[in-house]
Amino acid sequence: MDSKVEFLFLNEEDMIKAGVLDADRAVDTIGEVITLLSEGDYLMGGRAHNDHGVQLIFPEKSDIPNFPLADSADRRFMAMPAYLGGRFHMCGEKWYGSNGRNSHKGLPRSILMATLNDVETGQPLAYMSANLLSAMRTGAMPGLTAMYLARKDSRVLTILGAGVIGRTSLMAIMAKFPDLEVLKIKGSSKTSHTAHELADYARENYKSLKEIIICDTLEEAVRDADIIAEAVSVEPRKWPVIDPAWVKPGCTIISSGTMDMDLEFVRDHVTKVVDNIQMYEEYVNVYQEWDEDGNRISLGTPGIHFVNMVTDGWIEKSEIRHLGNIMRGLEPGRTSDDEIFLVSLGGMPILDVGWGYECYQRALREGIGTKLKLWDMPYMR
Amino acid sequence: MDSKVEFLFLNEEDMIKAGVLDADRAVDTIGEVITLLSEGDYLMGGRAHNDHGVQLIFPEKSDIPNFPLADSADRRFMAMPAYLGGRFHMCGEKWYGSNGRNSHKGLPRSILMATLNDVETGQPLAYMSANLLSAMRTGAMPGLTAMYLARKDSRVLTILGAGVIGRTSLMAIMAKFPDLEVLKIKGSSKTSHTAHELADYARENYKSLKEIIICDTLEEAVRDADIIAEAVSVEPRKWPVIDPAWVKPGCTIISSGTMDMDLEFVRDHVTKVVDNIQMYEEYVNVYQEWDEDGNRISLGTPGIHFVNMVTDGWIEKSEIRHLGNIMRGLEPGRTSDDEIFLVSLGGMPILDVGWGYECYQRALREGIGTKLKLWDMPYMR
């Protein structure tokens, strides 16, 4: 009977050594996770087992001095627990704080930590810097989605939003589509520093790309694209609105951030795919807001629109397909060259547990990280 | 502009050095927290800002091999985030896994970790072993409650449930009622090992106690008690059911665990007090279950019964008093020597942030703990 509890601390450098930046393996691992999701071999939070997490929602204003307010982009804290089954058989959670003002301080917008826990005893096994973990698992999802839904002959990739998730989406898609020829990037503006950094990164790392274009307008970015990976994180209602007239037949639009598109066009002419419909149903419960006339305010999340379309009788729930079910052959993927897909990816803690587990296992094998002791013998039992 | 992020790791030994076991100060600090709660200077999770946390709820059964089940007492994982205002001005969260089987392994039933985070940037400031933190803040609440509601001439203290929270409740109440003369302990049985350990602990530490009785029956434990601190953690519906006939006039019953009492007696003859009614309203939303005949199944939490009494029109919502409002003189406390109180304490992450902050501050001042680096410069921003 050993009462001692130790765990492994992995800082950002350790995580890099443990392979967190390996986009190709991240996509493959995330593919396993999404298969387990489809099989039901997981748990997330709450009674419905599918909460994205629980958020500290800062108010717009407060009479209390010094009270933190929703006064910058993405200001929030979020705790995201999960159990992931299969060969992972691991519990864990991600906990982070975000604040758009961080960029002025040389800090990432979000600072994230992940814990892995023994399923049986609950003890922490690993405590890891999760900025790269989270960015890579989030970017891996568009990579996985493109593998299953994009046209095999895709030539033009568009990245909307040149931030961290834009970059990791690029990494994941390039890992699985090494023959892409044209990369279009749409940042906040033509002179956006991050857009140019992303272009430089692509030029250096993907020699197959014949053309890298920093776009001036959304229309320029969307036209001719075979795959659009959207990863825009801006203030509410400032996100891109894609005009259906710009969309090339056969295009696969993958939304990881926030965007909008004419809902009637989406209803009638677009195949709707999500990672996890129950998560969007929970989102609607928690986050849906209405304007003064009783109309829903868009949250910029296609999956939430899909749920509302079902609620309003616009579509049948069965018209919303699941990536995991498509992977397992339970639902059709692409059925024609002209089919347009709109895919909503919401971010799930099972992805953090899955990719975190892989990095943790490699860290264990290679002796990476710092072992920390919680206690030799607990003071109270 | 400094992009470096470091935080302080405090293991259990560090937490003891940092004063986590100081029950007297814990009660005073928790008193500040409950005052801030009453003032609204805090945030907890969700749209209503009052979620206890988000839980991984294991199913009773599953067809999936190796799927973790609700097959032991308290098997769960829970993430509990909060912001606490006032002089604390700190975000944080507690994350833990529990499993009744841990005791067979020499481990505590729950293994808990707490993080403190900078409100502005979100970065972790401290990562701490939270078993003692959580136990002490939980026990501090009955101490604080007794200070404000118990008769000043209280002589007999009863502890129901001789586990960790029973002990820390004893520590907190004894810190504020040093003149108590009789301690009654009701464990799982007369020969309960933990009950005898708790009696030994009390004998050693509280010389003022003239009598320490390990009770055979619940009735023996309840009779003559001026203060009853209940901290029972057992399987559903196996918790103590207090017969009103046993209760001494003027008794203050403080429930931190699970118990029941005749609801009509509670409605008509008991003053109902909670830490945070909104939290119980959220509990009802998430956890309330019904039997086959459509009757509510008791969850053993008085605060949930209070909410249901309001829903059913048995009482007015204004009849439920709040400890923080009583502390601030906004609602009456004890108004007669014979008044019987039933107080429901549910556990809130603001308590972890508050008491964790105090320990962290002392650790900083005294150079306790291990400084850990997340990065010198973040790899991606």
XYZ file of C-alpha atoms in Angstrom, chain A residues 1-5 7 9-13 16 21 39-49 51 53-59 64-68 71 75 77-83 86 89 91-99 101-113 115-124 126-132 135-136 163-164 167-168 171 194 201 286-289 370 372-381, chain B residues 1-5 7 9-13 16 21 39-49 51 53-59 64-68 71 75 77-83 86 89 91-99 101-113 115-124 126-132 135-136 163-164 167-168 171 194 201 286-289 370 372-381:
222
model
C 0.000 0.000 0.000
C 1.752 3.127 -1.227
C 0.207 6.401 -0.121
C 2.803 8.528 -1.865
C 1.496 10.722 -4.678
C 2.988 13.781 -10.684
C 5.132 18.806 -14.388
C 5.679 19.667 -18.041
C 6.386 23.284 -18.903
C 6.143 24.593 -22.450
C 9.683 23.561 -23.372
C 7.760 20.702 -27.208
C 4.006 20.325 -32.135
C -18.788 5.359 -29.893
C -19.876 7.118 -26.688
C -16.686 6.076 -24.914
C -16.170 9.374 -23.103
C -17.721 11.695 -20.537
C -17.793 15.442 -20.385
C -19.385 17.596 -17.699
C -22.937 17.857 -16.452
C -26.043 15.710 -16.439
C -26.002 15.389 -20.243
C -22.305 14.429 -20.210
C -20.761 20.297 -21.464
C -16.989 23.264 -19.606
C -18.015 25.785 -16.972
C -17.178 29.429 -17.490
C -16.688 32.444 -15.286
C -18.771 34.968 -17.221
C -17.678 38.503 -16.419
C -20.441 41.128 -16.412
C -18.577 47.157 -7.231
C -15.164 48.858 -7.360
C -12.451 46.855 -9.102
C -14.879 44.166 -10.299
C -13.497 42.416 -13.415
C -14.124 44.739 -21.286
C -12.113 37.829 -21.357
C -12.007 31.769 -17.363
C -13.029 28.244 -18.267
C -12.731 24.825 -16.644
C -13.147 21.859 -18.999
C -13.165 18.369 -17.462
C -13.453 15.068 -19.331
C -13.021 11.335 -19.252
C -10.394 3.421 -25.246
C -8.653 5.582 -20.238
C -9.528 11.739 -16.833
C -8.351 15.294 -17.013
C -9.247 18.909 -17.351
C -8.078 22.116 -18.917
C -8.300 25.363 -16.930
C -7.509 28.695 -18.485
C -7.921 32.432 -18.318
C -8.195 34.635 -21.416
C -7.913 38.347 -21.958
C -5.261 42.727 -23.487
C -2.588 40.080 -22.850
C -1.096 40.698 -26.284
C 0.042 44.162 -25.157
C 2.033 42.431 -22.423
C 3.841 39.916 -24.573
C 1.581 37.160 -23.296
C -0.703 34.812 -25.209
C -4.364 35.782 -25.152
C -5.128 32.615 -23.193
C -2.886 30.985 -20.626
C -3.862 27.353 -20.286
C -2.929 24.480 -18.002
C -4.143 18.138 -15.709
C -4.304 14.411 -16.367
C -5.790 12.298 -13.586
C -5.928 8.631 -12.746
C -9.474 7.457 -13.507
C -9.667 5.243 -10.416
C -8.000 7.268 -7.642
C -8.413 10.774 -9.072
C -4.795 11.641 -8.347
C -3.008 14.027 -10.699
C 0.559 15.260 -15.038
C 0.246 19.031 -14.854
C 1.174 20.556 -18.163
C 1.459 23.849 -19.948
C -1.469 23.590 -22.335
C -1.027 26.551 -24.683
C 0.572 24.458 -27.410
C -3.608 25.076 -30.017
C -2.438 21.855 -31.666
C -3.725 33.857 -34.992
C -2.475 30.793 -33.160
C -1.383 28.586 -37.710
C -2.071 25.193 -36.128
C 0.009 22.864 -39.811
C 0.392 38.060 -37.690
C 6.038 30.481 -41.572
C -26.331 28.642 -21.537
C -25.362 31.316 -24.041
C -28.240 32.108 -26.439
C -29.248 35.790 -26.252
C 9.929 17.519 -13.472
C 6.777 16.723 -8.134
C 5.670 15.172 -4.879
C 2.249 15.928 -3.419
C 2.909 13.962 -0.224
C 4.654 10.853 1.080
C 1.697 10.115 3.324
C -1.481 12.221 3.335
C -1.931 14.226 6.530
C -5.639 13.384 6.759
C -7.557 10.545 5.182
C 7.411 43.844 -21.088
C 8.083 40.555 -19.341
C 6.674 37.499 -21.053
C 8.071 35.076 -18.483
C 5.469 33.166 -16.476
C 4.061 30.087 -10.449
C 3.899 24.935 -6.345
C 2.852 24.110 -2.789
C 2.679 20.454 -1.819
C 0.881 19.286 1.310
C 3.881 19.866 3.576
C 0.992 23.060 6.423
C -4.307 24.070 9.476
C -22.186 41.859 -1.143
C -22.142 40.173 -4.541
C -18.391 40.735 -4.911
C -17.649 37.344 -6.456
C -18.365 35.176 -9.484
C -18.879 31.482 -9.761
C -19.552 29.465 -12.894
C -22.335 29.652 -15.432
C -24.855 32.179 -16.627
C -26.287 32.603 -13.089
C -22.776 33.061 -11.651
C -22.640 27.092 -10.051
C -18.869 23.579 -10.352
C -19.100 21.151 -13.254
C -19.026 17.448 -12.552
C -18.117 14.329 -14.464
C -21.090 12.161 -13.575
C -20.259 8.485 -13.985
C -23.121 6.263 -15.147
C -18.602 -0.211 -23.036
C -15.775 -2.340 -21.613
C -13.721 -0.659 -18.896
C -16.041 2.350 -18.672
C -15.786 3.978 -15.208
C -19.783 1.987 -8.269
C -17.061 8.557 -7.231
C -14.584 14.434 -10.701
C -15.405 18.088 -10.170
C -14.036 21.404 -11.457
C -14.956 24.452 -9.373
C -13.905 27.867 -10.696
C -14.467 31.231 -9.004
C -13.534 34.873 -8.805
C -12.469 42.556 -2.048
C -9.183 40.040 -6.037
C -9.468 33.940 -9.671
C -8.943 30.268 -9.145
C -10.364 26.816 -9.279
C -10.339 23.526 -7.459
C -10.185 20.292 -9.437
C -10.525 16.925 -7.801
C -11.327 13.274 -8.219
C -13.094 11.221 -5.549
C -13.534 7.515 -5.046
C -12.306 2.884 -2.715
C -9.278 5.124 -2.184
C -9.351 4.415 1.552
C -8.318 0.807 0.877
C -5.206 2.170 -0.816
C -4.060 4.489 1.944
C -5.265 7.465 -0.058
C -7.783 10.144 0.874
C -11.223 9.670 -0.647
C -10.726 12.852 -2.665
C -7.451 14.098 -4.094
C -7.732 17.818 -4.691
C -5.608 20.479 -6.340
C -4.977 26.862 -8.761
C -4.878 30.595 -8.114
C -4.861 32.812 -11.200
C -4.165 36.443 -11.929
C -7.540 38.092 -12.587
C -6.190 40.223 -15.442
C -3.866 37.908 -17.393
C -5.270 34.544 -16.337
C -1.809 33.169 -15.612
C -1.419 30.636 -12.811
C -0.055 29.072 -7.452
C -0.761 25.362 -7.837
C -1.424 23.823 -4.479
C -2.291 20.577 -2.816
C -5.856 21.293 -1.757
C -6.787 18.366 0.486
C -6.118 20.307 3.685
C -11.021 20.312 4.422
C -10.189 23.395 6.482
C -14.237 11.771 8.718
C -11.990 14.587 7.595
C -12.489 16.767 12.263
C -12.042 20.167 10.636
C -11.275 22.311 14.899
C -12.128 7.130 12.692
C -7.497 14.017 18.682
C -28.857 19.537 -12.384
C -29.302 16.821 -9.769
C -32.978 16.484 -8.726
C -34.305 12.974 -9.371
C 8.784 25.548 -5.249
C 8.117 26.620 -11.392
C 8.600 28.195 -14.774
C 5.971 27.872 -17.481
C 8.089 29.638 -20.101
C 10.591 32.440 -20.529
C 8.879 33.515 -23.724
C 5.723 31.863 -25.052
C 6.297 29.841 -28.228
C 3.125 31.169 -29.846
C 1.154 34.277 -29.031
